[in-house]
Every structure is written in C-alpha cells, then in structure tokens.
mmCIF file of C-alpha atoms in Angstrom:
data_model
loop_
_atom_site.group_PDB
_atom_site.id
_atom_site.type_symbol
_atom_site.label_atom_id
_atom_site.label_comp_id
_atom_site.label_asym_id
_atom_site.label_seq_id
_atom_site.Cartn_x
_atom_site.Cartn_y
_atom_site.Cartn_z
ATOM 1 C CA UNK A 1 -54.102 -9.812 -7.903
ATOM 2 C CA UNK A 2 -55.462 -13.217 -6.997
ATOM 3 C CA UNK A 3 -55.171 -16.056 -9.503
ATOM 4 C CA UNK A 4 -58.373 -17.571 -10.953
ATOM 5 C CA UNK A 5 -57.527 -21.027 -9.553
ATOM 6 C CA UNK A 6 -57.259 -19.552 -6.049
ATOM 7 C CA UNK A 7 -60.595 -17.808 -6.446
ATOM 8 C CA UNK A 8 -62.359 -20.914 -7.735
ATOM 9 C CA UNK A 9 -60.882 -23.228 -5.097
ATOM 10 C CA UNK A 10 -61.639 -20.752 -2.293
ATOM 11 C CA UNK A 11 -65.264 -20.447 -3.333
ATOM 12 C CA UNK A 12 -65.678 -24.183 -3.851
ATOM 13 C CA UNK A 13 -64.234 -25.066 -0.448
ATOM 14 C CA UNK A 14 -66.332 -22.470 1.374
ATOM 15 C CA UNK A 15 -69.660 -23.080 -0.355
ATOM 16 C CA UNK A 16 -69.459 -26.876 -0.609
ATOM 17 C CA UNK A 17 -68.546 -27.254 3.067
ATOM 18 C CA UNK A 18 -71.333 -24.978 4.245
ATOM 19 C CA UNK A 19 -74.019 -26.454 2.013
ATOM 20 C CA UNK A 20 -72.982 -29.980 2.979
ATOM 21 C CA UNK A 21 -73.194 -29.246 6.704
ATOM 22 C CA UNK A 22 -76.400 -27.251 6.355
ATOM 23 C CA UNK A 23 -78.182 -30.067 4.544
ATOM 24 C CA UNK A 24 -76.737 -32.757 6.812
ATOM 25 C CA UNK A 25 -77.786 -30.675 9.822
ATOM 26 C CA UNK A 26 -81.323 -30.497 8.466
ATOM 27 C CA UNK A 27 -81.561 -34.254 9.004
ATOM 28 C CA UNK A 28 -81.481 -33.610 12.769
ATOM 29 C CA UNK A 29 -84.406 -31.147 12.761
ATOM 30 C CA UNK A 30 -87.145 -33.789 13.261
ATOM 31 C CA UNK A 31 -85.212 -35.228 16.218
ATOM 32 C CA UNK A 32 -84.784 -31.761 17.701
ATOM 33 C CA UNK A 33 -88.494 -30.988 17.317
ATOM 34 C CA UNK A 34 -89.605 -34.328 18.833
ATOM 35 C CA UNK A 35 -87.035 -33.936 21.646
ATOM 36 C CA UNK A 36 -85.495 -37.331 20.820
ATOM 37 C CA UNK A 37 -82.099 -35.826 21.614
ATOM 38 C CA UNK A 38 -81.097 -35.351 25.235
ATOM 39 C CA UNK A 39 -80.759 -31.768 26.408
ATOM 40 C CA UNK A 40 -76.991 -31.922 26.793
ATOM 41 C CA UNK A 41 -76.602 -32.740 23.092
ATOM 42 C CA UNK A 42 -79.398 -30.471 21.889
ATOM 43 C CA UNK A 43 -77.151 -27.408 21.736
ATOM 44 C CA UNK A 44 -74.551 -29.286 19.684
ATOM 45 C CA UNK A 45 -77.101 -30.523 17.186
ATOM 46 C CA UNK A 46 -78.647 -27.061 16.921
ATOM 47 C CA UNK A 47 -75.154 -25.657 16.325
ATOM 48 C CA UNK A 48 -74.790 -27.962 13.329
ATOM 49 C CA UNK A 49 -77.540 -25.857 11.748
ATOM 50 C CA UNK A 50 -76.716 -22.395 13.064
ATOM 51 C CA UNK A 51 -72.988 -22.258 12.235
ATOM 52 C CA UNK A 52 -73.315 -23.110 8.500
ATOM 53 C CA UNK A 53 -76.408 -20.917 8.127
ATOM 54 C CA UNK A 54 -74.595 -17.941 9.653
ATOM 55 C CA UNK A 55 -71.543 -18.657 7.529
ATOM 56 C CA UNK A 56 -73.656 -18.755 4.387
ATOM 57 C CA UNK A 57 -75.057 -15.349 5.318
ATOM 58 C CA UNK A 58 -71.480 -14.088 5.806
ATOM 59 C CA UNK A 59 -70.519 -15.639 2.459
ATOM 60 C CA UNK A 60 -73.306 -13.868 0.609
ATOM 61 C CA UNK A 61 -72.232 -10.524 2.070
ATOM 62 C CA UNK A 62 -68.551 -11.102 1.147
ATOM 63 C CA UNK A 63 -68.954 -13.070 -2.081
ATOM 64 C CA UNK A 64 -66.560 -10.824 -4.008
ATOM 65 C CA UNK A 65 -63.719 -11.492 -1.496
ATOM 66 C CA UNK A 66 -63.010 -15.233 -1.913
ATOM 67 C CA UNK A 67 -59.692 -15.191 -0.044
ATOM 68 C CA UNK A 68 -61.405 -13.504 2.903
ATOM 69 C CA UNK A 69 -64.080 -16.212 2.828
ATOM 70 C CA UNK A 70 -61.444 -18.920 2.952
ATOM 71 C CA UNK A 71 -59.636 -17.120 5.786
ATOM 72 C CA UNK A 72 -62.935 -16.880 7.691
ATOM 73 C CA UNK A 73 -63.578 -20.559 7.053
ATOM 74 C CA UNK A 74 -60.221 -21.749 8.388
ATOM 75 C CA UNK A 75 -59.918 -19.350 11.332
ATOM 76 C CA UNK A 76 -63.480 -19.337 12.637
ATOM 77 C CA UNK A 77 -65.894 -21.802 11.142
ATOM 78 C CA UNK A 78 -63.861 -25.008 10.815
ATOM 79 C CA UNK A 79 -62.484 -24.937 14.399
ATOM 80 C CA UNK A 80 -65.939 -24.173 15.775
ATOM 81 C CA UNK A 81 -67.518 -27.005 13.769
ATOM 82 C CA UNK A 82 -64.773 -29.364 14.934
ATOM 83 C CA UNK A 83 -65.503 -28.467 18.573
ATOM 84 C CA UNK A 84 -69.217 -29.083 18.048
ATOM 85 C CA UNK A 85 -68.652 -32.407 16.317
ATOM 86 C CA UNK A 86 -66.124 -33.427 18.970
ATOM 87 C CA UNK A 87 -68.703 -32.708 21.653
ATOM 88 C CA UNK A 88 -71.410 -34.669 19.851
ATOM 89 C CA UNK A 89 -69.476 -37.718 18.682
ATOM 90 C CA UNK A 90 -66.465 -38.124 21.007
ATOM 91 C CA UNK A 91 -67.102 -36.595 24.415
ATOM 92 C CA UNK A 92 -69.622 -38.169 26.752
ATOM 93 C CA UNK A 93 -68.894 -36.069 29.815
ATOM 94 C CA UNK A 94 -67.003 -32.826 30.203
ATOM 95 C CA UNK A 95 -64.141 -33.287 32.664
ATOM 96 C CA UNK A 96 -62.262 -30.243 34.012
ATOM 97 C CA UNK A 97 -59.229 -30.975 31.823
ATOM 98 C CA UNK A 98 -61.371 -31.301 28.702
ATOM 99 C CA UNK A 99 -63.240 -28.157 29.690
ATOM 100 C CA UNK A 100 -59.927 -26.303 29.912
ATOM 101 C CA UNK A 101 -58.945 -27.526 26.422
ATOM 102 C CA UNK A 102 -62.269 -26.417 24.986
ATOM 103 C CA UNK A 103 -61.990 -23.037 26.728
ATOM 104 C CA UNK A 104 -58.479 -22.515 25.368
ATOM 105 C CA UNK A 105 -59.569 -23.463 21.858
ATOM 106 C CA UNK A 106 -62.581 -21.148 22.059
ATOM 107 C CA UNK A 107 -60.307 -18.346 23.267
ATOM 108 C CA UNK A 108 -58.001 -18.948 20.311
ATOM 109 C CA UNK A 109 -60.912 -18.981 17.863
ATOM 110 C CA UNK A 110 -62.254 -15.746 19.355
ATOM 111 C CA UNK A 111 -58.829 -14.093 19.099
ATOM 112 C CA UNK A 112 -58.418 -15.268 15.492
ATOM 113 C CA UNK A 113 -61.856 -13.882 14.694
ATOM 114 C CA UNK A 114 -60.963 -10.516 16.221
ATOM 115 C CA UNK A 115 -57.712 -10.496 14.258
ATOM 116 C CA UNK A 116 -59.634 -11.316 11.090
ATOM 117 C CA UNK A 117 -62.110 -8.503 11.778
ATOM 118 C CA UNK A 118 -59.252 -6.035 12.317
ATOM 119 C CA UNK A 119 -57.864 -6.808 8.876
ATOM 120 C CA UNK A 120 -54.868 -8.924 9.827
ATOM 121 C CA UNK A 121 -53.437 -10.850 6.916
ATOM 122 C CA UNK A 122 -55.359 -8.940 4.265
ATOM 123 C CA UNK A 123 -53.920 -8.942 0.779
ATOM 124 C CA UNK A 124 -53.266 -5.753 -1.130
ATOM 125 C CA UNK A 125 -56.293 -4.845 -3.188
ATOM 126 C CA UNK A 126 -58.299 -7.729 -1.745
ATOM 127 C CA UNK A 127 -59.709 -6.027 1.329
ATOM 128 C CA UNK A 128 -60.123 -2.255 1.506
ATOM 129 C CA UNK A 129 -59.380 -2.291 5.229
ATOM 130 C CA UNK A 130 -55.625 -2.115 5.823
ATOM 131 C CA UNK A 131 -54.186 -4.658 8.266
ATOM 132 C CA UNK A 132 -53.314 -3.234 11.651
ATOM 133 C CA UNK A 133 -50.231 -4.147 13.653
ATOM 134 C CA UNK A 134 -52.171 -5.033 16.856
ATOM 135 C CA UNK A 135 -54.544 -7.178 14.795
ATOM 136 C CA UNK A 136 -51.630 -9.006 13.201
ATOM 137 C CA UNK A 137 -50.003 -9.533 16.603
ATOM 138 C CA UNK A 138 -53.281 -10.809 18.030
ATOM 139 C CA UNK A 139 -53.661 -13.199 15.092
ATOM 140 C CA UNK A 140 -50.123 -14.518 15.525
ATOM 141 C CA UNK A 141 -50.601 -14.985 19.274
ATOM 142 C CA UNK A 142 -53.930 -16.757 18.762
ATOM 143 C CA UNK A 143 -52.437 -18.991 16.076
ATOM 144 C CA UNK A 144 -49.603 -19.972 18.412
ATOM 145 C CA UNK A 145 -52.077 -20.547 21.233
ATOM 146 C CA UNK A 146 -54.208 -22.873 19.090
ATOM 147 C CA UNK A 147 -51.108 -24.647 17.767
ATOM 148 C CA UNK A 148 -49.806 -25.378 21.268
ATOM 149 C CA UNK A 149 -53.158 -26.729 22.434
ATOM 150 C CA UNK A 150 -53.461 -28.810 19.264
ATOM 151 C CA UNK A 151 -50.002 -30.291 19.812
ATOM 152 C CA UNK A 152 -50.812 -31.014 23.455
ATOM 153 C CA UNK A 153 -54.142 -32.673 22.554
ATOM 154 C CA UNK A 154 -52.448 -34.658 19.783
ATOM 155 C CA UNK A 155 -49.733 -35.879 22.149
ATOM 156 C CA UNK A 156 -52.324 -36.786 24.779
ATOM 157 C CA UNK A 157 -54.395 -38.652 22.214
ATOM 158 C CA UNK A 158 -51.282 -40.456 21.017
ATOM 159 C CA UNK A 159 -50.614 -41.635 24.568
ATOM 160 C CA UNK A 160 -54.173 -42.737 25.222
ATOM 161 C CA UNK A 161 -55.016 -44.289 21.853
ATOM 162 C CA UNK A 162 -51.797 -45.630 20.374
ATOM 163 C CA UNK A 163 -52.415 -46.503 16.733
ATOM 164 C CA UNK A 164 -51.895 -50.171 15.948
#
C-alpha cells in the first residue's frame, strides 16, 4: 500500500509540472501562428505544447495510479522536455557529436518507455499488470545507457565550461 504523502507528492509533481509547461507553452502560440519563429525552432516550440498536453491526457487516464504517473514523468516526459528545451535554448547548430548524444538519449527514453509499458518496476497492488523479466532487464539497460551518456555529457560540459 502506498502512503498518502507519496500519493499527494506524486500527483502534485505530475500535475503542477504539466500545467506549468502547458500554460507557458501557450505563450508561444501567437509566435507560431505568425511564423515569427524560424522553421528549425518551430518543432521545438510546438513540442513545448504537445508533450504536456499528451501527458495530461495520459494523467487523466491513469489518475488512480499516482506512482505510475510519477514513473512516467521521470522516465519519459522529463527527459523529452529537457531535450526540447536544450535544443531551443542551448544548441544553435546540431553537430554530429551532439546528434549522436541526442540519438542515444532518445534511444534510452524509448527503451525506458517500453520497459514502463511492459510493467517493469510496478508495485504490488499498484498496477494490475505484473512486471516481466525482459521488461525489467530492458529498463535496467536503458537506465544504465542514459546514466553513461549523462555522465559523459556532464564531464564534457565540465571541461568546456569550467565553473568559476
């Protein structure tokens, strides 16, 4: 059984994040309609609306499973939003090395999503679908994959932009 504090915090994190990004993404709609945004950034700005809207739809369908919502948030939505925001605010041109990092991160997010869909990491009584061994192995491999790329990107950033 899940504790009430876990349920409340899971729901607050999921819903507040999605509503915040949905309403902040709505600020870009006039710019998207007027085509004030260049075409290479248009997809990123449109993603700022589509990802939270789709996640809110997912949240409504799984409202009674708050731990599953939080797992979905941390394994799928947050990494995808970070990639979109990184593309919009940090990256001006996509070099082959940066493209490889983004491809690896997207592969890890896709594998984590598949592991989540297969029931990996489900709690007893929380999700009626029992976790499968291949799903759990896929989730562990994807988590390690994302961790290695994150460590590599962090080390590279530390070399390029040494904090003062």
